[in-house]
PDB file of N, CA and C in Angstrom:
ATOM      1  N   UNK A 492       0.826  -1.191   0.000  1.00 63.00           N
ATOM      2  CA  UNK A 492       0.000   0.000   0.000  1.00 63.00           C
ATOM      3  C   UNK A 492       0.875   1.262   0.000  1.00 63.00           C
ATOM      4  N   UNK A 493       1.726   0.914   0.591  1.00 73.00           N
ATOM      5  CA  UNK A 493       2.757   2.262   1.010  1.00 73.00           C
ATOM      6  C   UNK A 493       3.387   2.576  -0.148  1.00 73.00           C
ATOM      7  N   UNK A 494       3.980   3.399  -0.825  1.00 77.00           N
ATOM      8  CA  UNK A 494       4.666   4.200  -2.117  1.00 77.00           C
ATOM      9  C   UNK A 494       5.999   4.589  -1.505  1.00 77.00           C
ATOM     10  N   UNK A 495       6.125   5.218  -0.428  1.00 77.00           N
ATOM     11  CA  UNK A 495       7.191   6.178   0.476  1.00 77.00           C
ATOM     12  C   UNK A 495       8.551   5.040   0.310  1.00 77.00           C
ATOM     13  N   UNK A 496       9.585   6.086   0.178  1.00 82.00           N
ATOM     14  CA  UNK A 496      11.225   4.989   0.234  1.00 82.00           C
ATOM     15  C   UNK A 496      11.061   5.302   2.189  1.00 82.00           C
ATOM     16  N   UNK A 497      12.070   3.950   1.925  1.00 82.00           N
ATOM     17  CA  UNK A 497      11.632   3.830   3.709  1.00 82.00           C
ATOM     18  C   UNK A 497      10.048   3.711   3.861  1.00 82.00           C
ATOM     19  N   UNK A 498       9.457   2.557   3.569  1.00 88.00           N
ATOM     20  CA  UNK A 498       8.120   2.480   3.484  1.00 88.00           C
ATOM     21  C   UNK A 498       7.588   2.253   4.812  1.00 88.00           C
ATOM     22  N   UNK A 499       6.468   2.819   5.116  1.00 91.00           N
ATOM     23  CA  UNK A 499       5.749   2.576   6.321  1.00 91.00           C
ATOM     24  C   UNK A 499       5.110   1.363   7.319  1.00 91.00           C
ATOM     25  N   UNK A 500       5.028   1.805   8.405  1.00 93.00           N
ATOM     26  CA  UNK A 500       4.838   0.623   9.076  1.00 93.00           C
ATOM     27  C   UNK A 500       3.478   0.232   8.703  1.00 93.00           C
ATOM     28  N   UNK A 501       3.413  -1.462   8.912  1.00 93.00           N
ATOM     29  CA  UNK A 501       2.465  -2.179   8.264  1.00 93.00           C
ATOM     30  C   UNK A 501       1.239  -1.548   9.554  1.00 93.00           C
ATOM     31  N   UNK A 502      -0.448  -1.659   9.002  1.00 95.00           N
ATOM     32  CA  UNK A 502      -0.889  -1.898  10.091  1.00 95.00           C
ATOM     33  C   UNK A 502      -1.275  -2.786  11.350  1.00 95.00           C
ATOM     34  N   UNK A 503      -0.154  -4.190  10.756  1.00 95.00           N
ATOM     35  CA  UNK A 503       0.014  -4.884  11.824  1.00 95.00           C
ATOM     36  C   UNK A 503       1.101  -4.833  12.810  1.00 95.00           C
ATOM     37  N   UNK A 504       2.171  -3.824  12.272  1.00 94.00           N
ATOM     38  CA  UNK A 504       3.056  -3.200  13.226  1.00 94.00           C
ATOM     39  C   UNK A 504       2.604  -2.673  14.676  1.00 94.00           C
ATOM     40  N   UNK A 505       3.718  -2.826  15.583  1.00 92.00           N
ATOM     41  CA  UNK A 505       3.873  -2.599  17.290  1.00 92.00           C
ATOM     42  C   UNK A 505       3.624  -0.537  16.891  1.00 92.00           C
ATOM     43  N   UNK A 506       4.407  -0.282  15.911  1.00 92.00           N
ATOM     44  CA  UNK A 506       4.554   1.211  15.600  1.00 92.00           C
ATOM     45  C   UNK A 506       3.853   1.913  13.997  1.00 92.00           C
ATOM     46  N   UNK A 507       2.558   1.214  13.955  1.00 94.00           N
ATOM     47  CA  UNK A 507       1.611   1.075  13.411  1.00 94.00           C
ATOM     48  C   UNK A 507       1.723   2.873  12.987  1.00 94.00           C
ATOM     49  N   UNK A 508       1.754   3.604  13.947  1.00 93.00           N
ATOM     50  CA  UNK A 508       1.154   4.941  14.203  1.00 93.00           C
ATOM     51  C   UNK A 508       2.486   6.128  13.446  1.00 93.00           C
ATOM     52  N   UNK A 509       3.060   5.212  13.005  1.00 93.00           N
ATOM     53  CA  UNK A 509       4.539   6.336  12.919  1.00 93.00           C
ATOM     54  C   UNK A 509       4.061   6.142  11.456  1.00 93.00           C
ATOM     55  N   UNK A 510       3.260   5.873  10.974  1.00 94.00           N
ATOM     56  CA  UNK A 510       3.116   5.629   9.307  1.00 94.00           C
ATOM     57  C   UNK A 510       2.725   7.345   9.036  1.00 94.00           C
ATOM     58  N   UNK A 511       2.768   7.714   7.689  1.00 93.00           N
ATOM     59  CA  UNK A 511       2.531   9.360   7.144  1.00 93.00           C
ATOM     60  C   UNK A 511       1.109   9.220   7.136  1.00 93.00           C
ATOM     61  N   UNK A 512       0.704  10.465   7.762  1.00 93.00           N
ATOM     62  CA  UNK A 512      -1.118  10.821   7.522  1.00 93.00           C
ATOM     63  C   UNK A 512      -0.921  10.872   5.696  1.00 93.00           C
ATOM     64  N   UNK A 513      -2.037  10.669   5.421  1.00 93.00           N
ATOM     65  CA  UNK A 513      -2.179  10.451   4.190  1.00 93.00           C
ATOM     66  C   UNK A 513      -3.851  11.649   4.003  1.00 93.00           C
ATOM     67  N   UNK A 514      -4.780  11.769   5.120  1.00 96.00           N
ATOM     68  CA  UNK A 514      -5.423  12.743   5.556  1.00 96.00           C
ATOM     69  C   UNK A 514      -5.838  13.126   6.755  1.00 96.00           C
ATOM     70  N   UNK A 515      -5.856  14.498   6.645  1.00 96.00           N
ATOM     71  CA  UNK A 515      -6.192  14.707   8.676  1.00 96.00           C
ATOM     72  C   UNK A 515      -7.365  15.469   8.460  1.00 96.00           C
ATOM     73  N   UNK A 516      -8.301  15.021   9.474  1.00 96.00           N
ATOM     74  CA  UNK A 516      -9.607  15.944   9.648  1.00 96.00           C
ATOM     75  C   UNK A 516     -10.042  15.869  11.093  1.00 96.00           C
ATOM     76  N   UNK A 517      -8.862  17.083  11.918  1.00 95.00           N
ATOM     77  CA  UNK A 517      -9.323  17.322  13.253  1.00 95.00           C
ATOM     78  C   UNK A 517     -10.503  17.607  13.931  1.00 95.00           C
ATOM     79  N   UNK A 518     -11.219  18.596  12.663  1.00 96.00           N
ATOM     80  CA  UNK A 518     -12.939  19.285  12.835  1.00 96.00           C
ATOM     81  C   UNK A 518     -13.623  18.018  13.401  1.00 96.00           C
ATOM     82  N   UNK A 519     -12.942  16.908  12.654  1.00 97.00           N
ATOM     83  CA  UNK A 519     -14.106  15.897  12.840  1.00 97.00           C
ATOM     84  C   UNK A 519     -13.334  14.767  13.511  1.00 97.00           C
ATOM     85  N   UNK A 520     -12.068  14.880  14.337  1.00 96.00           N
ATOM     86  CA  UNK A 520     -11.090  13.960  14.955  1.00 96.00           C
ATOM     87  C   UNK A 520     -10.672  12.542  15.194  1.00 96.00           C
ATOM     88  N   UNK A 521     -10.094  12.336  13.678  1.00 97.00           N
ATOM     89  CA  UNK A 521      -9.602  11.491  12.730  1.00 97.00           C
ATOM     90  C   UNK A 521      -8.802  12.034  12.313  1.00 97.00           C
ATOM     91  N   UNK A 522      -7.984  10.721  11.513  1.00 97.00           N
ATOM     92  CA  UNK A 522      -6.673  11.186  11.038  1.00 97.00           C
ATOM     93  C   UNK A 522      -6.548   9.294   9.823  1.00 97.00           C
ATOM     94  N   UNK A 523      -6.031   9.622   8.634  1.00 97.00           N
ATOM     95  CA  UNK A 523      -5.938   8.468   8.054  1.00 97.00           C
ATOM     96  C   UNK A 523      -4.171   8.743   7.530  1.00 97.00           C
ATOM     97  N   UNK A 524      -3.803   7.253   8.284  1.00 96.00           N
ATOM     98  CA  UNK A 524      -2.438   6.956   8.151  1.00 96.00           C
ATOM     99  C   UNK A 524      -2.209   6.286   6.446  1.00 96.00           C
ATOM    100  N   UNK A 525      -1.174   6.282   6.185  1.00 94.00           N
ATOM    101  CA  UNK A 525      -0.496   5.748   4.779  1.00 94.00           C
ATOM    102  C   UNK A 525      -1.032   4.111   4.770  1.00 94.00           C
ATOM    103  N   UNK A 526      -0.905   3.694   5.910  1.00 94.00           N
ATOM    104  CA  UNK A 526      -0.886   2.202   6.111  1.00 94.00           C
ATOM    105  C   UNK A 526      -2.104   1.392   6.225  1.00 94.00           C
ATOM    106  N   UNK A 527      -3.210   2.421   5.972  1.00 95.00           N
ATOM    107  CA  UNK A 527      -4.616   2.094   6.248  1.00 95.00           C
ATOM    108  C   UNK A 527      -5.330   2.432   7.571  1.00 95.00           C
ATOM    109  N   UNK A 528      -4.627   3.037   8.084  1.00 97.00           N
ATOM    110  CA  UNK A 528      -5.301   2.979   9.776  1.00 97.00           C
ATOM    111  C   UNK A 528      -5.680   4.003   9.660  1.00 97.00           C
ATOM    112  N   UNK A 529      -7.203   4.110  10.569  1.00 97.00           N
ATOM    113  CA  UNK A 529      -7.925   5.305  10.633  1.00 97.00           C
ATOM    114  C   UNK A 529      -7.322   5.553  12.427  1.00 97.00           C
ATOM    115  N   UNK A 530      -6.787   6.827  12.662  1.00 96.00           N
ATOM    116  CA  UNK A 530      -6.252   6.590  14.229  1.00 96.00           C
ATOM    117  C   UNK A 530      -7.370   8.297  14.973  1.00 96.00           C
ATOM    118  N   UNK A 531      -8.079   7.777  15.726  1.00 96.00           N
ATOM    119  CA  UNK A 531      -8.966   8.914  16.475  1.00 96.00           C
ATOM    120  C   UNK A 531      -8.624   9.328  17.287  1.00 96.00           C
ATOM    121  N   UNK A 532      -8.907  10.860  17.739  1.00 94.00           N
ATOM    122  CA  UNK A 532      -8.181  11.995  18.457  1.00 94.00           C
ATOM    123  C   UNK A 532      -8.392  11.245  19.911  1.00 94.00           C
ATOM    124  N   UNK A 533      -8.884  10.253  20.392  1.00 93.00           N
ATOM    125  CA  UNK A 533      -9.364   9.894  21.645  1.00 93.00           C
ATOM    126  C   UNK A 533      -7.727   8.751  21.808  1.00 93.00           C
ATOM    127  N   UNK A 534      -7.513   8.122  20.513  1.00 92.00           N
ATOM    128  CA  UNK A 534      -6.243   7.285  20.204  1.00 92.00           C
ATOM    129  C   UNK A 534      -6.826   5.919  20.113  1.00 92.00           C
ATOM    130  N   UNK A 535      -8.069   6.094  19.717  1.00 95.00           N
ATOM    131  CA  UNK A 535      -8.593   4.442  18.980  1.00 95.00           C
ATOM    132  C   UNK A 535      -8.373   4.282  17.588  1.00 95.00           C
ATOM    133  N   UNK A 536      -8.309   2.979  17.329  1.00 96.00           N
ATOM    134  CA  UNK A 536      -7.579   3.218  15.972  1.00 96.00           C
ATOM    135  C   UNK A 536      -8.942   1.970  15.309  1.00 96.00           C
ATOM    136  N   UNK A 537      -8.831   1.901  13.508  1.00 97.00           N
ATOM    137  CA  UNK A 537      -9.799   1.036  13.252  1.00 97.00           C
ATOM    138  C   UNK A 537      -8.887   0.945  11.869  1.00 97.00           C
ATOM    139  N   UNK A 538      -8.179  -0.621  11.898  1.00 97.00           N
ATOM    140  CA  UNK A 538      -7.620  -1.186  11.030  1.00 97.00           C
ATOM    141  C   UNK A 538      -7.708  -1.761   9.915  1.00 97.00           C
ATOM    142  N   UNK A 539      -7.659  -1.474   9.425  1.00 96.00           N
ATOM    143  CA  UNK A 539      -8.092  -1.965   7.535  1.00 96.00           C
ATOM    144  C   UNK A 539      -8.684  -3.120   7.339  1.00 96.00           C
ATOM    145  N   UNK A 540      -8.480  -3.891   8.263  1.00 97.00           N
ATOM    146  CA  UNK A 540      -9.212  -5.419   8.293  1.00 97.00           C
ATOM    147  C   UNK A 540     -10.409  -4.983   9.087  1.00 97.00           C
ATOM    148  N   UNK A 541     -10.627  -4.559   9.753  1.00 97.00           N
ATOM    149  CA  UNK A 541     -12.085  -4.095  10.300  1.00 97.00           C
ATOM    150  C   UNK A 541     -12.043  -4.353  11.922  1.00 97.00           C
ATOM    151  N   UNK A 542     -10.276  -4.758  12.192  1.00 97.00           N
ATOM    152  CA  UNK A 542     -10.070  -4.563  13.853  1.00 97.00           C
ATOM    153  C   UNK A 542     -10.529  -3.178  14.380  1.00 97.00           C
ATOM    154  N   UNK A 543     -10.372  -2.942  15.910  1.00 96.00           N
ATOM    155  CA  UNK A 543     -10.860  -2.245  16.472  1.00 96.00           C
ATOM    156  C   UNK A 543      -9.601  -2.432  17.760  1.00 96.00           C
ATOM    157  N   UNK A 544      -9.415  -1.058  17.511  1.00 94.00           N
ATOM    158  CA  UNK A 544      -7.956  -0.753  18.471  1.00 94.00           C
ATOM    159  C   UNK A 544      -8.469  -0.006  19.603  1.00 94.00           C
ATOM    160  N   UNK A 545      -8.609  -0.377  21.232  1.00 94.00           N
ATOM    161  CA  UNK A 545      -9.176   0.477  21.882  1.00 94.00           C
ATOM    162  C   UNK A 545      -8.940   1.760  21.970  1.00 94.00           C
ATOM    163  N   UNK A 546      -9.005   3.236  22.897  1.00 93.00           N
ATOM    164  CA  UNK A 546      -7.909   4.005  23.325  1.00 93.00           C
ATOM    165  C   UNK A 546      -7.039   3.481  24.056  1.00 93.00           C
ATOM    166  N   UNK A 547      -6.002   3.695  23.665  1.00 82.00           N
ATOM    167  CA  UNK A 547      -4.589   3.398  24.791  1.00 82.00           C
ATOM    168  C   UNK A 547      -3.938   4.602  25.942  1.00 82.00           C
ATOM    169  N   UNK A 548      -4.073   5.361  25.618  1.00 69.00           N
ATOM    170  CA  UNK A 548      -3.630   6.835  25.964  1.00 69.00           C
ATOM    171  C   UNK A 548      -4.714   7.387  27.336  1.00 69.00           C
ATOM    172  N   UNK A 549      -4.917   7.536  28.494  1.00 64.00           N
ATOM    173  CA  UNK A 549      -5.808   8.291  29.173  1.00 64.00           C
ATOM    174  C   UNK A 549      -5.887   9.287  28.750  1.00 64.00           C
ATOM    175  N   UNK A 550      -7.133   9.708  28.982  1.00 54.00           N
ATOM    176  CA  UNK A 550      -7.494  11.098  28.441  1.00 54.00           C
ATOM    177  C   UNK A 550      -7.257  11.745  29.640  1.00 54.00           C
ATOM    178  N   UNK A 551      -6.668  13.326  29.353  1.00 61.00           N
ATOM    179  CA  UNK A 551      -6.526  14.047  30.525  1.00 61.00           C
ATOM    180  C   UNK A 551      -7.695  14.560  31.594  1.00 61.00           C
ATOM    181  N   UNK A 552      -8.359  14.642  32.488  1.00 58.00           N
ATOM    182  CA  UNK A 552      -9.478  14.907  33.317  1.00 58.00           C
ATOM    183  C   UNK A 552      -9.444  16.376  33.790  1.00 58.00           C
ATOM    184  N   UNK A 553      -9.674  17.170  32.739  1.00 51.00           N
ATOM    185  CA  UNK A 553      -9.444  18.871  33.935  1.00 51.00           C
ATOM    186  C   UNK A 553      -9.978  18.845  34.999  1.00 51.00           C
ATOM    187  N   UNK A 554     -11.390  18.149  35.170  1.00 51.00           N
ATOM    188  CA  UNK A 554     -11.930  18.130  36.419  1.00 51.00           C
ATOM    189  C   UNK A 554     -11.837  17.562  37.793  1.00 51.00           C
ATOM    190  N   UNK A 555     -10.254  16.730  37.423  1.00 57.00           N
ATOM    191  CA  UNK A 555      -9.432  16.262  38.318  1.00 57.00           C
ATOM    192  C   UNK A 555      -9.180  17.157  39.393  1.00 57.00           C
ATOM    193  N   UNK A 556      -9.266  17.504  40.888  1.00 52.00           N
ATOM    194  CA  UNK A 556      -8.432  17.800  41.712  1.00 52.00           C
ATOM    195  C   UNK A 556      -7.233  17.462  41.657  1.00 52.00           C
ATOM    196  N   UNK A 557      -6.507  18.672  42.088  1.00 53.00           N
ATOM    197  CA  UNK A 557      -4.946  17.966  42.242  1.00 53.00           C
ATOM    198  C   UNK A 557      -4.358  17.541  43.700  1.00 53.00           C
TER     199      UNK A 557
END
């Protein structure tokens, strides 16, 4: 799928995410990698085979006390 020298990581790669956006649409928070992966601003990802990548990342809580 990939074109790029130094071609991108597969989306069965550990570093899946280091692949080139190929399109970004923050308005609507998504992002589509070179490699097929759709990766969401929350950090769920949805893989070309039709996996389902949870969020990995906590989301920050402003309403946290410190």
């Amino acid at each position: 799928m990939c074109q790029h020298q130094r071609p991108c990581p597969t989306a069965d790669s550990a570093d899946r995410e280091a692949a080139l956006l190929v399109a970004h649409h923050p308005e609507q928070g998504w992002s589509l990698l070179c490699n097929g992966v759709l990766l969401f601003e929350d950090t769920g990802e949805l893989l070309p085979d039709g996996r389902i990548i949870a969020p990995h990342r906590p989301a920050l809580d402003v309403m946290t006390a410190a």
